[in-house]
PDB file of C-alpha atoms in Angstrom:
ATOM      1  CA  SER Y1076       4.190 -25.251   5.683  1.00 54.00           C
ATOM      2  CA  GLY Y1077       1.000 -23.467   6.760  1.00 56.00           C
ATOM      3  CA  GLN Y1078       2.295 -23.017  10.305  1.00 64.00           C
ATOM      4  CA  GLN Y1079       2.773 -19.260  10.153  1.00 64.00           C
ATOM      5  CA  HIS Y1080      -0.499 -17.405  10.328  1.00 67.00           C
ATOM      6  CA  ALA Y1081       0.438 -13.818   9.508  1.00 73.00           C
ATOM      7  CA  GLN Y1082       3.239 -11.542   8.380  1.00 83.00           C
ATOM      8  CA  PHE Y1083       3.858  -8.598   6.062  1.00 90.00           C
ATOM      9  CA  ASP Y1084       4.055  -9.701   2.443  1.00 91.00           C
ATOM     10  CA  PHE Y1085       7.109  -7.734   1.294  1.00 92.00           C
ATOM     11  CA  ASN Y1086       7.520  -9.771  -1.895  1.00 93.00           C
ATOM     12  CA  LEU Y1087       4.010  -8.846  -2.980  1.00 95.00           C
ATOM     13  CA  TYR Y1088       4.584  -5.197  -2.025  1.00 96.00           C
ATOM     14  CA  PHE Y1089       7.771  -4.856  -4.075  1.00 97.00           C
ATOM     15  CA  ASP Y1090       6.128  -6.477  -7.092  1.00 97.00           C
ATOM     16  CA  ALA Y1091       3.029  -4.277  -6.695  1.00 97.00           C
ATOM     17  CA  ARG Y1092       5.233  -1.203  -6.367  1.00 97.00           C
ATOM     18  CA  SER Y1093       7.039  -2.136  -9.575  1.00 96.00           C
ATOM     19  CA  VAL Y1094       3.823  -2.804 -11.507  1.00 97.00           C
ATOM     20  CA  PHE Y1095       1.908   0.272 -10.356  1.00 97.00           C
ATOM     21  CA  ILE Y1096       4.829   2.675 -10.787  1.00 97.00           C
ATOM     22  CA  ASN Y1097       6.445   1.418 -14.009  1.00 94.00           C
ATOM     23  CA  ASP Y1098       4.147   1.862 -16.979  1.00 90.00           C
ATOM     24  CA  ASN Y1099       5.889  -0.895 -18.954  1.00 93.00           C
ATOM     25  CA  GLU Y1100       5.544  -3.533 -16.202  1.00 93.00           C
ATOM     26  CA  SER Y1101       3.056  -6.357 -16.807  1.00 94.00           C
ATOM     27  CA  PHE Y1102       0.227  -7.109 -14.400  1.00 95.00           C
ATOM     28  CA  THR Y1103       1.093 -10.756 -14.986  1.00 96.00           C
ATOM     29  CA  LYS Y1104       3.990 -10.194 -12.587  1.00 95.00           C
ATOM     30  CA  LEU Y1105       1.539  -9.068  -9.904  1.00 94.00           C
ATOM     31  CA  SER Y1106      -0.798 -11.995 -10.510  1.00 95.00           C
ATOM     32  CA  GLU Y1107       2.079 -14.453 -10.284  1.00 96.00           C
ATOM     33  CA  SER Y1108       3.364 -12.787  -7.114  1.00 94.00           C
ATOM     34  CA  LEU Y1109      -0.030 -13.060  -5.413  1.00 92.00           C
ATOM     35  CA  ASN Y1110      -0.385 -16.720  -6.424  1.00 92.00           C
ATOM     36  CA  ASP Y1111       3.165 -17.435  -5.211  1.00 91.00           C
ATOM     37  CA  SER Y1112       2.223 -15.921  -1.868  1.00 88.00           C
ATOM     38  CA  PHE Y1113      -0.899 -18.098  -1.609  1.00 86.00           C
ATOM     39  CA  ASN Y1114       1.046 -21.200  -2.564  1.00 86.00           C
ATOM     40  CA  TYR Y1115       3.909 -20.525  -0.171  1.00 82.00           C
ATOM     41  CA  TYR Y1116       2.057 -19.195   2.871  1.00 79.00           C
ATOM     42  CA  VAL Y1117      -1.161 -21.130   2.256  1.00 73.00           C
ATOM     43  CA  TRP Y1118      -4.598 -19.594   1.710  1.00 69.00           C
ATOM     44  CA  HIS Y1119      -5.615 -19.405   5.373  1.00 68.00           C
ATOM     45  CA  SER Y1120      -2.747 -17.069   6.348  1.00 71.00           C
ATOM     46  CA  LEU Y1121      -3.632 -13.475   7.147  1.00 81.00           C
ATOM     47  CA  MET Y1122      -0.951 -11.724   5.165  1.00 87.00           C
ATOM     48  CA  GLY Y1123      -0.419  -8.031   5.801  1.00 91.00           C
ATOM     49  CA  ASN Y1124      -0.628  -6.340   2.420  1.00 94.00           C
ATOM     50  CA  ILE Y1125       1.365  -3.163   2.984  1.00 95.00           C
ATOM     51  CA  SER Y1126       1.418   0.291   1.404  1.00 96.00           C
ATOM     52  CA  GLY Y1127       4.907   0.817   2.843  1.00 95.00           C
ATOM     53  CA  ASN Y1128       6.697   0.867   6.190  1.00 95.00           C
ATOM     54  CA  HIS Y1129       9.381   2.595   8.228  1.00 94.00           C
ATOM     55  CA  ASP Y1130      12.272   0.786   6.537  1.00 93.00           C
ATOM     56  CA  ILE Y1131      11.597   1.811   2.934  1.00 95.00           C
ATOM     57  CA  ALA Y1132      11.122   5.023   0.985  1.00 97.00           C
ATOM     58  CA  ARG Y1133       7.512   5.979   0.475  1.00 97.00           C
ATOM     59  CA  PHE Y1134       5.629   4.641  -2.534  1.00 98.00           C
ATOM     60  CA  ILE Y1135       4.386   8.059  -3.626  1.00 98.00           C
ATOM     61  CA  SER Y1136       7.911   9.484  -3.747  1.00 98.00           C
ATOM     62  CA  TYR Y1137       8.745   6.950  -6.458  1.00 98.00           C
ATOM     63  CA  ALA Y1138       5.318   7.139  -8.123  1.00 97.00           C
ATOM     64  CA  GLY Y1139       5.465  10.943  -8.170  1.00 97.00           C
ATOM     65  CA  GLY Y1140       8.909  10.912  -9.745  1.00 96.00           C
ATOM     66  CA  ASP Y1141      10.995  12.620  -7.054  1.00 96.00           C
ATOM     67  CA  LEU Y1142      12.839   9.405  -6.192  1.00 97.00           C
ATOM     68  CA  LYS Y1143      14.383   7.051  -8.721  1.00 96.00           C
ATOM     69  CA  PHE Y1144      14.909   3.343  -8.151  1.00 94.00           C
ATOM     70  CA  ASN Y1145      18.563   3.655  -9.186  1.00 96.00           C
ATOM     71  CA  GLU Y1146      19.486   6.228  -6.514  1.00 96.00           C
ATOM     72  CA  ASP Y1147      20.317   5.872  -2.825  1.00 96.00           C
ATOM     73  CA  ASP Y1148      16.982   6.716  -1.214  1.00 96.00           C
ATOM     74  CA  LYS Y1149      18.482   7.439   2.226  1.00 95.00           C
ATOM     75  CA  GLU Y1150      21.060   9.829   0.810  1.00 96.00           C
ATOM     76  CA  ALA Y1151      18.353  11.572  -1.231  1.00 95.00           C
ATOM     77  CA  GLY Y1152      16.415  12.301   1.945  1.00 95.00           C
ATOM     78  CA  TRP Y1153      19.438  13.981   3.507  1.00 96.00           C
ATOM     79  CA  LYS Y1154      20.332  16.034   0.422  1.00 96.00           C
ATOM     80  CA  ARG Y1155      16.974  17.379  -0.768  1.00 95.00           C
ATOM     81  CA  ASN Y1156      13.346  17.846   0.195  1.00 96.00           C
ATOM     82  CA  ILE Y1157      11.503  14.878  -1.295  1.00 97.00           C
ATOM     83  CA  THR Y1158       8.082  15.833  -2.660  1.00 96.00           C
ATOM     84  CA  VAL Y1159       5.535  14.555  -5.183  1.00 97.00           C
ATOM     85  CA  LYS Y1160       6.767  16.123  -8.432  1.00 96.00           C
ATOM     86  CA  ASN Y1161       4.164  14.568 -10.730  1.00 97.00           C
ATOM     87  CA  LYS Y1162       0.568  14.461  -9.502  1.00 97.00           C
ATOM     88  CA  VAL Y1163       0.035  11.142 -11.328  1.00 97.00           C
ATOM     89  CA  GLY Y1164       1.731   9.661  -8.256  1.00 97.00           C
ATOM     90  CA  TYR Y1165      -1.552  10.079  -6.375  1.00 98.00           C
ATOM     91  CA  GLN Y1166      -3.398   8.031  -8.990  1.00 97.00           C
ATOM     92  CA  LYS Y1167      -0.776   5.308  -8.752  1.00 98.00           C
ATOM     93  CA  LEU Y1168      -1.026   5.345  -4.956  1.00 98.00           C
ATOM     94  CA  ALA Y1169      -4.819   5.032  -5.255  1.00 97.00           C
ATOM     95  CA  GLN Y1170      -4.292   1.944  -7.430  1.00 97.00           C
ATOM     96  CA  LEU Y1171      -1.963   0.388  -4.855  1.00 98.00           C
ATOM     97  CA  ILE Y1172      -4.404   1.043  -2.021  1.00 97.00           C
ATOM     98  CA  ALA Y1173      -7.299  -0.289  -4.109  1.00 96.00           C
ATOM     99  CA  TYR Y1174      -5.282  -3.428  -4.775  1.00 96.00           C
ATOM    100  CA  ILE Y1175      -4.263  -4.132  -1.179  1.00 95.00           C
ATOM    101  CA  SER Y1176      -7.806  -3.351  -0.020  1.00 94.00           C
ATOM    102  CA  THR Y1177      -9.450  -5.876  -2.332  1.00 91.00           C
ATOM    103  CA  ILE Y1178      -7.153  -8.911  -2.283  1.00 91.00           C
ATOM    104  CA  PRO Y1179      -7.246 -11.558   0.456  1.00 88.00           C
ATOM    105  CA  GLY Y1180      -5.314 -10.545   3.548  1.00 88.00           C
ATOM    106  CA  VAL Y1181      -5.197  -7.483   5.750  1.00 90.00           C
ATOM    107  CA  PRO Y1182      -4.518  -4.073   4.217  1.00 94.00           C
ATOM    108  CA  VAL Y1183      -1.827  -2.326   6.279  1.00 95.00           C
ATOM    109  CA  ILE Y1184      -1.532   1.347   5.425  1.00 96.00           C
ATOM    110  CA  TYR Y1185       1.606   3.006   6.764  1.00 97.00           C
ATOM    111  CA  TYR Y1186       0.780   6.310   8.423  1.00 97.00           C
ATOM    112  CA  GLY Y1187       0.615   9.125   5.887  1.00 97.00           C
ATOM    113  CA  ASP Y1188       0.086   6.806   2.933  1.00 97.00           C
ATOM    114  CA  GLU Y1189      -3.658   7.299   3.283  1.00 97.00           C
ATOM    115  CA  PHE Y1190      -3.188  10.801   1.831  1.00 97.00           C
ATOM    116  CA  GLY Y1191       0.159  10.469   0.048  1.00 97.00           C
ATOM    117  CA  MET Y1192       2.817  11.823   2.378  1.00 97.00           C
ATOM    118  CA  PRO Y1193       6.198  11.783   0.609  1.00 97.00           C
ATOM    119  CA  GLY Y1194       9.503  10.665   2.058  1.00 97.00           C
ATOM    120  CA  ALA Y1195      12.821   9.171   1.041  1.00 97.00           C
ATOM    121  CA  GLY Y1196      14.580   6.354   2.876  1.00 95.00           C
ATOM    122  CA  ASP Y1197      14.767   6.145   6.655  1.00 93.00           C
ATOM    123  CA  PRO Y1198      14.609   8.541   8.516  1.00 95.00           C
ATOM    124  CA  ASP Y1199      12.892  10.797   5.940  1.00 95.00           C
ATOM    125  CA  ASN Y1200      10.014   8.332   5.656  1.00 95.00           C
ATOM    126  CA  ARG Y1201       9.212   8.962   9.357  1.00 95.00           C
ATOM    127  CA  ARG Y1202       8.169  12.591   8.996  1.00 95.00           C
ATOM    128  CA  MET Y1203       5.725  14.079  11.474  1.00 95.00           C
ATOM    129  CA  MET Y1204       2.146  13.157  10.618  1.00 96.00           C
ATOM    130  CA  LYS Y1205       0.065  15.867   8.971  1.00 94.00           C
ATOM    131  CA  PHE Y1206      -3.468  16.235  10.271  1.00 94.00           C
ATOM    132  CA  SER Y1207      -4.322  19.532   8.613  1.00 95.00           C
ATOM    133  CA  LYS Y1208      -3.310  21.795   5.752  1.00 96.00           C
ATOM    134  CA  LEU Y1209      -3.507  18.965   3.225  1.00 97.00           C
ATOM    135  CA  SER Y1210      -3.191  19.916  -0.429  1.00 97.00           C
ATOM    136  CA  TYR Y1211      -6.095  19.361  -2.809  1.00 97.00           C
ATOM    137  CA  GLU Y1212      -4.467  16.149  -4.104  1.00 97.00           C
ATOM    138  CA  GLU Y1213      -3.852  14.877  -0.571  1.00 98.00           C
ATOM    139  CA  LYS Y1214      -7.486  15.534   0.393  1.00 98.00           C
ATOM    140  CA  GLU Y1215      -8.690  13.681  -2.696  1.00 97.00           C
ATOM    141  CA  GLN Y1216      -6.369  10.745  -1.971  1.00 97.00           C
ATOM    142  CA  LEU Y1217      -7.658  10.598   1.610  1.00 98.00           C
ATOM    143  CA  LYS Y1218     -11.258  10.476   0.301  1.00 97.00           C
ATOM    144  CA  ILE Y1219     -10.363   7.624  -2.046  1.00 96.00           C
ATOM    145  CA  THR Y1220      -8.630   5.682   0.744  1.00 97.00           C
ATOM    146  CA  LYS Y1221     -11.613   6.108   3.072  1.00 96.00           C
ATOM    147  CA  LYS Y1222     -14.035   4.962   0.357  1.00 94.00           C
ATOM    148  CA  LEU Y1223     -11.970   1.881  -0.430  1.00 94.00           C
ATOM    149  CA  LEU Y1224     -11.637   0.857   3.213  1.00 94.00           C
ATOM    150  CA  ASN Y1225     -15.353   1.462   3.850  1.00 92.00           C
ATOM    151  CA  LEU Y1226     -16.225  -0.685   0.837  1.00 92.00           C
ATOM    152  CA  ARG Y1227     -14.016  -3.442   2.222  1.00 90.00           C
ATOM    153  CA  LYS Y1228     -15.471  -3.132   5.714  1.00 88.00           C
ATOM    154  CA  ASN Y1229     -19.063  -3.129   4.486  1.00 86.00           C
ATOM    155  CA  LYS Y1230     -18.445  -6.139   2.212  1.00 81.00           C
ATOM    156  CA  LEU Y1231     -16.877  -8.073   5.096  1.00 73.00           C
ATOM    157  CA  LEU Y1232     -19.787  -7.170   7.404  1.00 70.00           C
ATOM    158  CA  LYS Y1233     -22.294  -8.216   4.737  1.00 74.00           C
ATOM    159  CA  ASN Y1234     -20.514 -11.560   4.288  1.00 72.00           C
ATOM    160  CA  GLU Y1235     -20.416 -12.104   8.047  1.00 67.00           C
ATOM    161  CA  LEU Y1236     -24.148 -11.428   8.370  1.00 69.00           C
ATOM    162  CA  GLU Y1237     -24.936 -13.750   5.471  1.00 72.00           C
ATOM    163  CA  ASN Y1238     -22.864 -16.512   7.078  1.00 70.00           C
ATOM    164  CA  LYS Y1239     -24.624 -16.069  10.421  1.00 66.00           C
ATOM    165  CA  ASN Y1240     -28.009 -16.209   8.711  1.00 69.00           C
ATOM    166  CA  LYS Y1241     -26.996 -19.488   7.047  1.00 72.00           C
ATOM    167  CA  GLU Y1242     -25.970 -20.905  10.436  1.00 72.00           C
ATOM    168  CA  ILE Y1243     -29.325 -19.970  11.974  1.00 73.00           C
ATOM    169  CA  LYS Y1244     -31.263 -21.699   9.198  1.00 66.00           C
TER     170      LYS Y1244
END
């Protein structure tokens, strides 16, 4: 109806998660999901494009292969230490963050996702934040996240300045 101005776009997140993690998933699904979101919530809505949140297992735990979609993610967190088994998970996380940072809306990065902190279902996905002793892969992921968000910020600032200059003329 266009009356709601902002919310987290969980439908888009789950489709993005599926596309970026599953090698056989088509990007058409992601394109259709984004267009569905625009059509349903209207283009002026500030949708929160999420990397994850406190209610779901962390993206990188699936992308890195330590969690499977067909298992109970909460139980997994109680029974074993969830890690990033396959380092390709960091590349897949970088793709997700690049995507949510470049589409319309507001990128919302759940704490720890900026460097790839693993975690199963709640409460394992609420681990204490790490501020030091990051692995090489985590440091690289953090660099990528910072670059992407700076590119977004600088592009938005450039657009804002260009618009103000047009108004002055």
